[in-house]
């Protein structure tokens, strides 16, 4: 029997969705609103520039969501997640591990490096650890380190995209993994969420879809560019962080650069998002995945989740209708 997310989580979710952590985009307001609307909210720890600010964000999220649960015990309020870089060169590693012990988020998402240290701490208090991976080698390594879930970052994803097709990635990982799978990459609609489940994933990981949320930390120019953009405006380039990331061509042009004349950034320093040069690249040049084409307006997190629910239920009805036809044809 393969493992899925805990029963207690299903009771808190309106949709099997994690709003993915995004550098300079996901902050406590977005996370809180995702959770209050029944989808898991997450943010990357480096978005809190100071460790004291991170400490504050984590206690505030615990307090506000607990308060909401007490006030309305029947509403679905999802857990929140912290995303942290676990590479040994990451300067805040020990401080962030201490904050995890202190605030005990139900889910910790690790990027870049071995999740082992985090697994030991989070399992001690009964939380779960998911690791994001973009190829089979790292998926196997994370599985061996004892994580509960693998986040498969497939091709077309916003941020540092993988290169493997979503369906192929899930199938390949399922040959050696019976734990939780979260699928990432260009999932921007409720139908996409259902497709991720049909492909064998437990949860969908949606980044780009939530950038336009009014509660995100993105600025309006970025949001408007996303609304205007189609997949043709997305460029996979290693010019800004040294590894391939999907970026919005109009933002590259706006920064005075020619998208056709970019050169690879020689030094890969994305291990440490705190570095000013790195932050600057992501502040001025904006990222999005291939799913931009289905985003047509700036709206609140509540409105986005409500739309996703409608799309999900419509897709489910269509599938059931067609499945019904298949079985009728068989009988005839
Ligand atoms: C603007 C932006 C910033 C991102 N920053 C991070 C990050 O700091 N840490 C991380 O693990 N993933 C980061 N990602 C990747 C997302 O967590 C997620 O894998 C991706 O957005 C999923 O693909 P989608 O955007 O097509 O939905 C970022 C993505 C975007 C679009």
mmCIF file of C-alpha atoms and ligand atoms in Angstrom:
data_model
loop_
_atom_site.group_PDB
_atom_site.id
_atom_site.type_symbol
_atom_site.label_atom_id
_atom_site.label_comp_id
_atom_site.label_asym_id
_atom_site.label_seq_id
_atom_site.Cartn_x
_atom_site.Cartn_y
_atom_site.Cartn_z
ATOM 1 C CA UNK A 1 0.000 0.000 0.000
ATOM 2 C CA UNK A 2 1.490 3.319 -0.959
ATOM 3 C CA UNK A 3 1.550 6.116 1.556
ATOM 4 C CA UNK A 4 -0.399 9.329 1.131
ATOM 5 C CA UNK A 5 -0.784 12.491 3.145
ATOM 6 C CA UNK A 6 -2.151 12.044 6.700
ATOM 7 C CA UNK A 7 -5.929 11.721 7.124
ATOM 8 C CA UNK A 8 -5.857 14.751 9.423
ATOM 9 C CA UNK A 9 -4.557 16.846 6.496
ATOM 10 C CA UNK A 10 -7.336 15.758 4.133
ATOM 11 C CA UNK A 11 -9.825 17.115 6.652
ATOM 12 C CA UNK A 12 -8.086 20.516 6.461
ATOM 13 C CA UNK A 13 -7.842 20.770 2.657
ATOM 14 C CA UNK A 14 -10.297 22.095 0.069
ATOM 15 C CA UNK A 15 -7.972 21.008 -2.721
ATOM 16 C CA UNK A 16 -4.838 18.806 -2.839
ATOM 17 C CA UNK A 17 -2.622 21.829 -3.447
ATOM 18 C CA UNK A 18 0.523 23.399 -2.016
ATOM 19 C CA UNK A 19 1.071 27.033 -2.935
ATOM 20 C CA UNK A 20 4.788 26.669 -3.713
ATOM 21 C CA UNK A 21 7.533 28.690 -2.017
ATOM 22 C CA UNK A 22 8.777 31.570 -4.180
ATOM 23 C CA UNK A 23 11.764 33.800 -3.518
ATOM 24 C CA UNK A 24 10.690 37.444 -3.007
ATOM 25 C CA UNK A 25 7.050 36.461 -3.705
ATOM 26 C CA UNK A 26 5.662 34.225 -0.918
ATOM 27 C CA UNK A 27 5.392 35.957 2.446
ATOM 28 C CA UNK A 28 3.255 35.442 5.548
ATOM 29 C CA UNK A 29 0.148 37.176 4.099
ATOM 30 C CA UNK A 30 0.027 34.844 1.084
ATOM 31 C CA UNK A 31 0.737 31.800 3.258
ATOM 32 C CA UNK A 32 -1.934 32.727 5.801
ATOM 33 C CA UNK A 33 -4.559 33.337 3.110
ATOM 34 C CA UNK A 34 -3.754 30.061 1.365
ATOM 35 C CA UNK A 35 -4.187 28.150 4.628
ATOM 36 C CA UNK A 36 -7.405 30.002 5.515
ATOM 37 C CA UNK A 37 -8.750 29.005 2.093
ATOM 38 C CA UNK A 38 -7.886 25.334 2.462
ATOM 39 C CA UNK A 39 -4.645 24.941 0.483
ATOM 40 C CA UNK A 40 -1.189 24.482 2.028
ATOM 41 C CA UNK A 41 0.760 27.748 2.025
ATOM 42 C CA UNK A 42 4.565 27.836 2.053
ATOM 43 C CA UNK A 43 7.394 30.341 1.928
ATOM 44 C CA UNK A 44 11.174 30.159 1.513
ATOM 45 C CA UNK A 45 12.983 31.074 4.741
ATOM 46 C CA UNK A 46 15.319 33.571 2.946
ATOM 47 C CA UNK A 47 12.293 35.795 2.234
ATOM 48 C CA UNK A 48 12.676 36.916 5.834
ATOM 49 C CA UNK A 49 15.935 38.816 5.432
ATOM 50 C CA UNK A 50 16.696 38.698 9.170
ATOM 51 C CA UNK A 51 16.465 35.607 11.360
ATOM 52 C CA UNK A 52 14.475 37.617 13.927
ATOM 53 C CA UNK A 53 11.909 38.383 11.221
ATOM 54 C CA UNK A 54 11.675 34.688 10.348
ATOM 55 C CA UNK A 55 11.112 33.882 14.032
ATOM 56 C CA UNK A 56 8.305 36.457 14.097
ATOM 57 C CA UNK A 57 6.670 35.218 10.864
ATOM 58 C CA UNK A 58 6.636 31.629 12.135
ATOM 59 C CA UNK A 59 5.065 32.462 15.487
ATOM 60 C CA UNK A 60 2.562 34.816 13.836
ATOM 61 C CA UNK A 61 1.428 32.097 11.403
ATOM 62 C CA UNK A 62 0.997 29.573 14.217
ATOM 63 C CA UNK A 63 -0.930 32.058 16.355
ATOM 64 C CA UNK A 64 -3.200 33.465 13.633
ATOM 65 C CA UNK A 65 -4.115 30.084 12.165
ATOM 66 C CA UNK A 66 -4.728 28.599 15.594
ATOM 67 C CA UNK A 67 -6.944 31.566 16.414
ATOM 68 C CA UNK A 68 -8.909 31.034 13.181
ATOM 69 C CA UNK A 69 -9.324 27.310 13.974
ATOM 70 C CA UNK A 70 -10.644 28.058 17.454
ATOM 71 C CA UNK A 71 -13.038 30.716 16.107
ATOM 72 C CA UNK A 72 -14.413 28.467 13.377
ATOM 73 C CA UNK A 73 -13.750 24.795 14.133
ATOM 74 C CA UNK A 74 -15.742 23.647 11.067
ATOM 75 C CA UNK A 75 -13.760 25.588 8.460
ATOM 76 C CA UNK A 76 -10.971 23.905 6.536
ATOM 77 C CA UNK A 77 -7.711 25.541 7.530
ATOM 78 C CA UNK A 78 -4.665 23.937 5.922
ATOM 79 C CA UNK A 79 -1.213 23.498 7.488
ATOM 80 C CA UNK A 80 1.618 25.870 6.499
ATOM 81 C CA UNK A 81 5.105 24.908 5.404
ATOM 82 C CA UNK A 82 8.583 26.365 5.667
ATOM 83 C CA UNK A 83 10.937 25.884 2.731
ATOM 84 C CA UNK A 84 14.616 25.894 3.589
ATOM 85 C CA UNK A 85 17.909 25.511 1.794
ATOM 86 C CA UNK A 86 19.786 22.656 3.477
ATOM 87 C CA UNK A 87 23.105 22.961 1.675
ATOM 88 C CA UNK A 88 25.988 22.931 4.184
ATOM 89 C CA UNK A 89 27.245 26.256 2.792
ATOM 90 C CA UNK A 90 23.976 27.989 3.681
ATOM 91 C CA UNK A 91 24.941 30.521 6.338
ATOM 92 C CA UNK A 92 21.676 30.411 8.344
ATOM 93 C CA UNK A 93 21.306 26.621 8.395
ATOM 94 C CA UNK A 94 21.773 26.144 12.172
ATOM 95 C CA UNK A 95 19.633 29.171 13.098
ATOM 96 C CA UNK A 96 16.790 27.995 10.884
ATOM 97 C CA UNK A 97 16.977 24.454 12.307
ATOM 98 C CA UNK A 98 16.583 25.973 15.799
ATOM 99 C CA UNK A 99 13.491 27.860 14.637
ATOM 100 C CA UNK A 100 12.012 24.651 13.250
ATOM 101 C CA UNK A 101 12.479 23.012 16.667
ATOM 102 C CA UNK A 102 10.853 26.031 18.293
ATOM 103 C CA UNK A 103 7.817 26.524 16.010
ATOM 104 C CA UNK A 104 7.334 22.938 14.765
ATOM 105 C CA UNK A 105 5.720 23.536 11.349
ATOM 106 C CA UNK A 106 3.694 20.488 10.256
ATOM 107 C CA UNK A 107 5.582 20.464 6.951
ATOM 108 C CA UNK A 108 9.153 21.424 6.079
ATOM 109 C CA UNK A 109 10.229 21.493 2.441
ATOM 110 C CA UNK A 110 13.946 21.159 1.782
ATOM 111 C CA UNK A 111 15.857 22.330 -1.285
ATOM 112 C CA UNK A 112 19.472 21.844 -2.365
ATOM 113 C CA UNK A 113 21.365 19.362 -0.211
ATOM 114 C CA UNK A 114 20.721 16.426 2.099
ATOM 115 C CA UNK A 115 17.468 16.665 4.083
ATOM 116 C CA UNK A 116 18.789 14.226 6.761
ATOM 117 C CA UNK A 117 19.291 16.810 9.543
ATOM 118 C CA UNK A 118 15.818 18.240 8.987
ATOM 119 C CA UNK A 119 14.200 14.783 8.879
ATOM 120 C CA UNK A 120 15.591 13.925 12.327
ATOM 121 C CA UNK A 121 14.271 17.143 13.872
ATOM 122 C CA UNK A 122 10.845 17.224 12.200
ATOM 123 C CA UNK A 123 10.044 13.532 12.754
ATOM 124 C CA UNK A 124 10.819 13.993 16.448
ATOM 125 C CA UNK A 125 7.740 16.242 16.816
ATOM 126 C CA UNK A 126 5.558 14.364 14.313
ATOM 127 C CA UNK A 127 5.850 16.680 11.270
ATOM 128 C CA UNK A 128 6.560 15.716 7.665
ATOM 129 C CA UNK A 129 9.497 16.557 5.393
ATOM 130 C CA UNK A 130 9.256 16.873 1.625
ATOM 131 C CA UNK A 131 12.281 17.453 -0.634
ATOM 132 C CA UNK A 132 12.137 19.108 -4.020
ATOM 133 C CA UNK A 133 14.059 17.267 -6.726
ATOM 134 C CA UNK A 134 14.422 17.752 -10.444
ATOM 135 C CA UNK A 135 16.021 14.473 -11.489
ATOM 136 C CA UNK A 136 16.080 10.790 -10.558
ATOM 137 C CA UNK A 137 19.499 10.884 -8.878
ATOM 138 C CA UNK A 138 18.349 13.475 -6.339
ATOM 139 C CA UNK A 139 14.966 11.785 -5.931
ATOM 140 C CA UNK A 140 16.738 8.560 -4.891
ATOM 141 C CA UNK A 141 19.094 10.431 -2.545
ATOM 142 C CA UNK A 142 16.215 12.235 -0.811
ATOM 143 C CA UNK A 143 14.283 8.960 -0.527
ATOM 144 C CA UNK A 144 17.310 7.333 1.137
ATOM 145 C CA UNK A 145 17.556 10.241 3.604
ATOM 146 C CA UNK A 146 14.100 9.290 4.944
ATOM 147 C CA UNK A 147 11.860 12.084 3.656
ATOM 148 C CA UNK A 148 8.088 11.576 3.613
ATOM 149 C CA UNK A 149 7.453 13.209 0.270
ATOM 150 C CA UNK A 150 9.221 13.985 -2.991
ATOM 151 C CA UNK A 151 8.336 17.147 -4.883
ATOM 152 C CA UNK A 152 9.015 16.448 -8.543
ATOM 153 C CA UNK A 153 9.896 19.694 -10.267
ATOM 154 C CA UNK A 154 9.185 18.889 -13.897
ATOM 155 C CA UNK A 155 9.795 20.836 -17.104
ATOM 156 C CA UNK A 156 7.959 24.108 -17.608
ATOM 157 C CA UNK A 157 8.058 24.997 -13.896
ATOM 158 C CA UNK A 158 8.624 28.522 -12.656
ATOM 159 C CA UNK A 159 11.961 29.175 -10.931
ATOM 160 C CA UNK A 160 14.691 26.560 -11.411
ATOM 161 C CA UNK A 161 12.784 24.208 -13.679
ATOM 162 C CA UNK A 162 13.513 20.546 -14.224
ATOM 163 C CA UNK A 163 13.865 18.971 -17.649
ATOM 164 C CA UNK A 164 11.696 15.891 -17.328
ATOM 165 C CA UNK A 165 8.112 15.706 -18.547
ATOM 166 C CA UNK A 166 5.635 15.575 -15.623
ATOM 167 C CA UNK A 167 3.954 12.269 -16.518
ATOM 168 C CA UNK A 168 7.250 10.499 -17.220
ATOM 169 C CA UNK A 169 8.761 11.850 -13.995
ATOM 170 C CA UNK A 170 5.952 10.490 -11.774
ATOM 171 C CA UNK A 171 6.051 7.093 -13.485
ATOM 172 C CA UNK A 172 9.829 6.791 -13.136
ATOM 173 C CA UNK A 173 9.814 7.780 -9.449
ATOM 174 C CA UNK A 174 6.940 5.384 -8.708
ATOM 175 C CA UNK A 175 9.195 2.471 -9.732
ATOM 176 C CA UNK A 176 11.194 2.885 -6.498
ATOM 177 C CA UNK A 177 9.067 5.150 -4.251
ATOM 178 C CA UNK A 178 5.798 4.444 -2.457
ATOM 179 C CA UNK A 179 5.770 7.638 -0.406
ATOM 180 C CA UNK A 180 4.012 10.939 -1.061
ATOM 181 C CA UNK A 181 4.536 12.588 -4.453
ATOM 182 C CA UNK A 182 3.923 16.255 -5.109
ATOM 183 C CA UNK A 183 4.005 17.284 -8.754
ATOM 184 C CA UNK A 184 5.286 20.693 -9.883
ATOM 185 C CA UNK A 185 5.513 22.414 -13.226
ATOM 186 C CA UNK A 186 2.959 24.459 -15.167
ATOM 187 C CA UNK A 187 -0.016 23.425 -13.040
ATOM 188 C CA UNK A 188 -2.125 26.593 -13.115
ATOM 189 C CA UNK A 189 -5.721 25.343 -13.215
ATOM 190 C CA UNK A 190 -8.035 23.044 -11.263
ATOM 191 C CA UNK A 191 -7.982 20.605 -14.206
ATOM 192 C CA UNK A 192 -4.208 20.494 -13.876
ATOM 193 C CA UNK A 193 -4.550 19.593 -10.198
ATOM 194 C CA UNK A 194 -6.850 16.700 -11.107
ATOM 195 C CA UNK A 195 -4.445 15.608 -13.866
ATOM 196 C CA UNK A 196 -1.596 15.537 -11.334
ATOM 197 C CA UNK A 197 -3.666 13.210 -9.132
ATOM 198 C CA UNK A 198 -4.591 11.042 -12.120
ATOM 199 C CA UNK A 199 -0.895 10.792 -13.012
ATOM 200 C CA UNK A 200 -0.178 9.349 -9.567
ATOM 201 C CA UNK A 201 0.697 12.411 -7.477
ATOM 202 C CA UNK A 202 -0.875 13.124 -4.087
ATOM 203 C CA UNK A 203 -0.638 16.888 -4.275
ATOM 204 C CA UNK A 204 -0.066 19.582 -6.887
ATOM 205 C CA UNK A 205 2.602 22.260 -6.280
ATOM 206 C CA UNK A 206 1.550 25.580 -7.797
ATOM 207 C CA UNK A 207 3.905 28.542 -7.899
ATOM 208 C CA UNK A 208 3.191 30.810 -10.867
ATOM 209 C CA UNK A 209 -0.601 30.692 -10.277
ATOM 210 C CA UNK A 210 -0.209 32.441 -6.919
ATOM 211 C CA UNK A 211 2.182 35.243 -7.965
ATOM 212 C CA UNK A 212 -0.800 37.351 -9.087
ATOM 213 C CA UNK A 213 -2.560 36.942 -5.724
ATOM 214 C CA UNK A 214 -3.071 40.352 -4.156
ATOM 215 C CA UNK A 215 -1.522 39.016 -0.920
ATOM 216 C CA UNK A 216 1.778 37.966 -2.567
ATOM 217 C CA UNK A 217 4.923 40.079 -2.155
ATOM 218 C CA UNK A 218 5.170 40.615 -5.961
ATOM 219 C CA UNK A 219 4.711 44.157 -7.248
ATOM 220 C CA UNK A 220 1.841 45.126 -9.537
ATOM 221 C CA UNK A 221 4.058 45.493 -12.599
ATOM 222 C CA UNK A 222 5.136 41.852 -12.204
ATOM 223 C CA UNK A 223 1.512 40.770 -11.705
ATOM 224 C CA UNK A 224 0.374 42.704 -14.789
ATOM 225 C CA UNK A 225 3.191 41.230 -16.883
ATOM 226 C CA UNK A 226 2.017 37.748 -15.882
ATOM 227 C CA UNK A 227 -1.558 38.487 -16.870
ATOM 228 C CA UNK A 228 -0.366 39.656 -20.306
ATOM 229 C CA UNK A 229 2.151 36.840 -20.841
ATOM 230 C CA UNK A 230 1.778 33.548 -22.683
ATOM 231 C CA UNK A 231 4.095 30.565 -22.713
ATOM 232 C CA UNK A 232 5.955 32.197 -25.642
ATOM 233 C CA UNK A 233 7.159 34.906 -23.272
ATOM 234 C CA UNK A 234 9.008 32.402 -21.080
ATOM 235 C CA UNK A 235 12.723 31.827 -21.593
ATOM 236 C CA UNK A 236 14.703 29.005 -19.981
ATOM 237 C CA UNK A 237 18.068 30.590 -19.229
ATOM 238 C CA UNK A 238 21.130 30.081 -17.025
ATOM 239 C CA UNK A 239 22.111 33.758 -17.322
ATOM 240 C CA UNK A 240 20.858 34.876 -13.915
ATOM 241 C CA UNK A 241 21.597 32.186 -11.347
ATOM 242 C CA UNK A 242 24.008 29.955 -13.259
ATOM 243 C CA UNK A 243 21.469 27.123 -13.553
ATOM 244 C CA UNK A 244 18.440 26.976 -15.829
ATOM 245 C CA UNK A 245 15.456 28.980 -14.690
ATOM 246 C CA UNK A 246 12.290 30.035 -16.511
ATOM 247 C CA UNK A 247 12.166 33.823 -16.797
ATOM 248 C CA UNK A 248 9.775 36.334 -18.317
ATOM 249 C CA UNK A 249 11.283 37.776 -21.506
ATOM 250 C CA UNK A 250 9.487 41.131 -21.092
ATOM 251 C CA UNK A 251 11.216 41.600 -17.708
ATOM 252 C CA UNK A 252 14.611 40.864 -19.293
ATOM 253 C CA UNK A 253 13.923 43.495 -21.954
ATOM 254 C CA UNK A 254 12.698 45.928 -19.313
ATOM 255 C CA UNK A 255 16.031 45.546 -17.501
ATOM 256 C CA UNK A 256 17.765 46.686 -20.724
ATOM 257 C CA UNK A 257 18.986 43.229 -21.776
ATOM 258 C CA UNK A 258 18.494 41.334 -25.025
ATOM 259 C CA UNK A 259 16.957 37.895 -24.319
ATOM 260 C CA UNK A 260 18.722 36.525 -27.433
ATOM 261 C CA UNK A 261 22.176 37.669 -26.332
ATOM 262 C CA UNK A 262 22.362 36.413 -22.742
ATOM 263 C CA UNK A 263 25.463 34.657 -21.440
ATOM 264 C CA UNK A 264 25.585 31.969 -18.753
ATOM 265 C CA UNK A 265 26.347 33.309 -15.303
ATOM 266 C CA UNK A 266 29.732 31.802 -14.463
ATOM 267 C CA UNK A 267 29.373 31.382 -10.704
ATOM 268 C CA UNK A 268 26.449 29.402 -9.310
ATOM 269 C CA UNK A 269 25.579 31.122 -6.046
ATOM 270 C CA UNK A 270 21.944 30.193 -5.634
ATOM 271 C CA UNK A 271 22.970 28.175 -2.552
ATOM 272 C CA UNK A 272 22.672 31.357 -0.632
ATOM 273 C CA UNK A 273 19.613 33.394 -1.505
ATOM 274 C CA UNK A 274 20.671 35.935 1.090
ATOM 275 C CA UNK A 275 23.380 37.231 -1.233
ATOM 276 C CA UNK A 276 22.553 40.696 -2.472
ATOM 277 C CA UNK A 277 23.631 40.031 -6.093
ATOM 278 C CA UNK A 278 21.349 37.056 -6.261
ATOM 279 C CA UNK A 279 18.416 38.900 -4.739
ATOM 280 C CA UNK A 280 18.941 41.718 -7.224
ATOM 281 C CA UNK A 281 18.716 39.375 -10.233
ATOM 282 C CA UNK A 282 15.391 37.976 -8.969
ATOM 283 C CA UNK A 283 14.093 41.411 -7.966
ATOM 284 C CA UNK A 284 14.579 42.887 -11.436
ATOM 285 C CA UNK A 285 14.199 39.852 -13.693
ATOM 286 C CA UNK A 286 10.993 37.970 -12.996
ATOM 287 C CA UNK A 287 10.318 34.273 -13.140
ATOM 288 C CA UNK A 288 7.232 32.316 -14.225
ATOM 289 C CA UNK A 289 6.463 28.858 -15.547
ATOM 290 C CA UNK A 290 4.755 27.772 -18.779
ATOM 291 C CA UNK A 291 1.402 27.871 -16.967
ATOM 292 C CA UNK A 292 1.245 31.693 -17.296
ATOM 293 C CA UNK A 293 -1.098 31.412 -20.276
ATOM 294 C CA UNK A 294 -4.073 30.487 -18.096
ATOM 295 C CA UNK A 295 -3.686 33.431 -15.728
ATOM 296 C CA UNK A 296 -5.972 36.264 -16.768
ATOM 297 C CA UNK A 297 -6.394 38.565 -13.798
ATOM 298 C CA UNK A 298 -5.012 39.854 -10.534
ATOM 299 C CA UNK A 299 -7.248 38.651 -7.708
ATOM 300 C CA UNK A 300 -7.265 37.622 -4.073
ATOM 301 C CA UNK A 301 -6.020 34.242 -2.890
ATOM 302 C CA UNK A 302 -9.606 33.402 -1.893
ATOM 303 C CA UNK A 303 -10.806 34.098 -5.462
ATOM 304 C CA UNK A 304 -7.966 32.044 -6.969
ATOM 305 C CA UNK A 305 -8.738 29.041 -4.766
ATOM 306 C CA UNK A 306 -12.477 29.369 -5.458
ATOM 307 C CA UNK A 307 -11.769 29.316 -9.218
ATOM 308 C CA UNK A 308 -9.469 26.322 -8.852
ATOM 309 C CA UNK A 309 -12.237 24.477 -7.014
ATOM 310 C CA UNK A 310 -14.771 25.194 -9.766
ATOM 311 C CA UNK A 311 -12.303 24.100 -12.477
ATOM 312 C CA UNK A 312 -11.406 20.958 -10.528
ATOM 313 C CA UNK A 313 -15.047 19.940 -10.058
ATOM 314 C CA UNK A 314 -15.920 20.647 -13.711
ATOM 315 C CA UNK A 315 -12.994 18.501 -14.857
ATOM 316 C CA UNK A 316 -14.053 15.728 -12.496
ATOM 317 C CA UNK A 317 -17.611 15.799 -13.893
ATOM 318 C CA UNK A 318 -16.313 15.687 -17.494
ATOM 319 C CA UNK A 319 -14.123 12.723 -16.716
ATOM 320 C CA UNK A 320 -16.924 10.865 -14.974
ATOM 321 C CA UNK A 321 -19.260 11.579 -17.903
ATOM 322 C CA UNK A 322 -16.724 10.256 -20.420
ATOM 323 C CA UNK A 323 -15.844 7.284 -18.246
ATOM 324 C CA UNK A 324 -19.567 6.521 -18.110
ATOM 325 C CA UNK A 325 -19.696 6.533 -21.930
ATOM 326 C CA UNK A 326 -16.781 4.116 -22.102
ATOM 327 C CA UNK A 327 -18.499 1.647 -19.827
ATOM 328 C CA UNK A 328 -21.797 1.995 -21.804
ATOM 329 C CA UNK A 329 -19.988 1.251 -25.064
ATOM 330 C CA UNK A 330 -18.495 -1.841 -23.507
ATOM 331 C CA UNK A 331 -21.895 -3.140 -22.426
ATOM 332 C CA UNK A 332 -23.372 -2.520 -25.881
HETATM 333 C C1 LIG B 1 9.272 33.645 -8.777
HETATM 334 C C2 LIG B 1 9.607 32.272 -8.318
HETATM 335 C C3 LIG B 1 10.472 32.098 -7.266
HETATM 336 C C4 LIG B 1 10.786 30.810 -6.800
HETATM 337 N N1 LIG B 1 11.590 30.673 -5.705
HETATM 338 C C5 LIG B 1 11.799 29.442 -5.160
HETATM 339 C C6 LIG B 1 12.540 29.296 -3.951
HETATM 340 O O1 LIG B 1 12.987 30.256 -3.343
HETATM 341 N N2 LIG B 1 12.715 28.042 -3.450
HETATM 342 C C7 LIG B 1 12.195 26.937 -4.085
HETATM 343 O O2 LIG B 1 12.371 25.822 -3.602
HETATM 344 N N3 LIG B 1 11.490 27.057 -5.245
HETATM 345 C C8 LIG B 1 11.277 28.276 -5.778
HETATM 346 N N4 LIG B 1 10.514 28.412 -6.928
HETATM 347 C C9 LIG B 1 9.917 27.205 -7.530
HETATM 348 C C10 LIG B 1 8.531 26.923 -6.945
HETATM 349 O O3 LIG B 1 8.617 26.570 -5.590
HETATM 350 C C11 LIG B 1 7.816 25.774 -7.720
HETATM 351 O O4 LIG B 1 8.638 24.658 -7.820
HETATM 352 C C12 LIG B 1 7.400 26.212 -9.123
HETATM 353 O O5 LIG B 1 6.909 27.527 -9.109
HETATM 354 C C13 LIG B 1 6.335 25.276 -9.687
HETATM 355 O O6 LIG B 1 6.090 25.557 -11.035
HETATM 356 P P1 LIG B 1 4.943 26.582 -11.581
HETATM 357 O O7 LIG B 1 5.486 27.941 -11.266
HETATM 358 O O8 LIG B 1 4.935 26.297 -13.029
HETATM 359 O O9 LIG B 1 3.685 26.300 -10.856
HETATM 360 C C14 LIG B 1 10.225 29.675 -7.424
HETATM 361 C C15 LIG B 1 9.345 29.869 -8.503
HETATM 362 C C16 LIG B 1 9.013 31.136 -8.946
HETATM 363 C C17 LIG B 1 8.048 31.302 -10.069
#
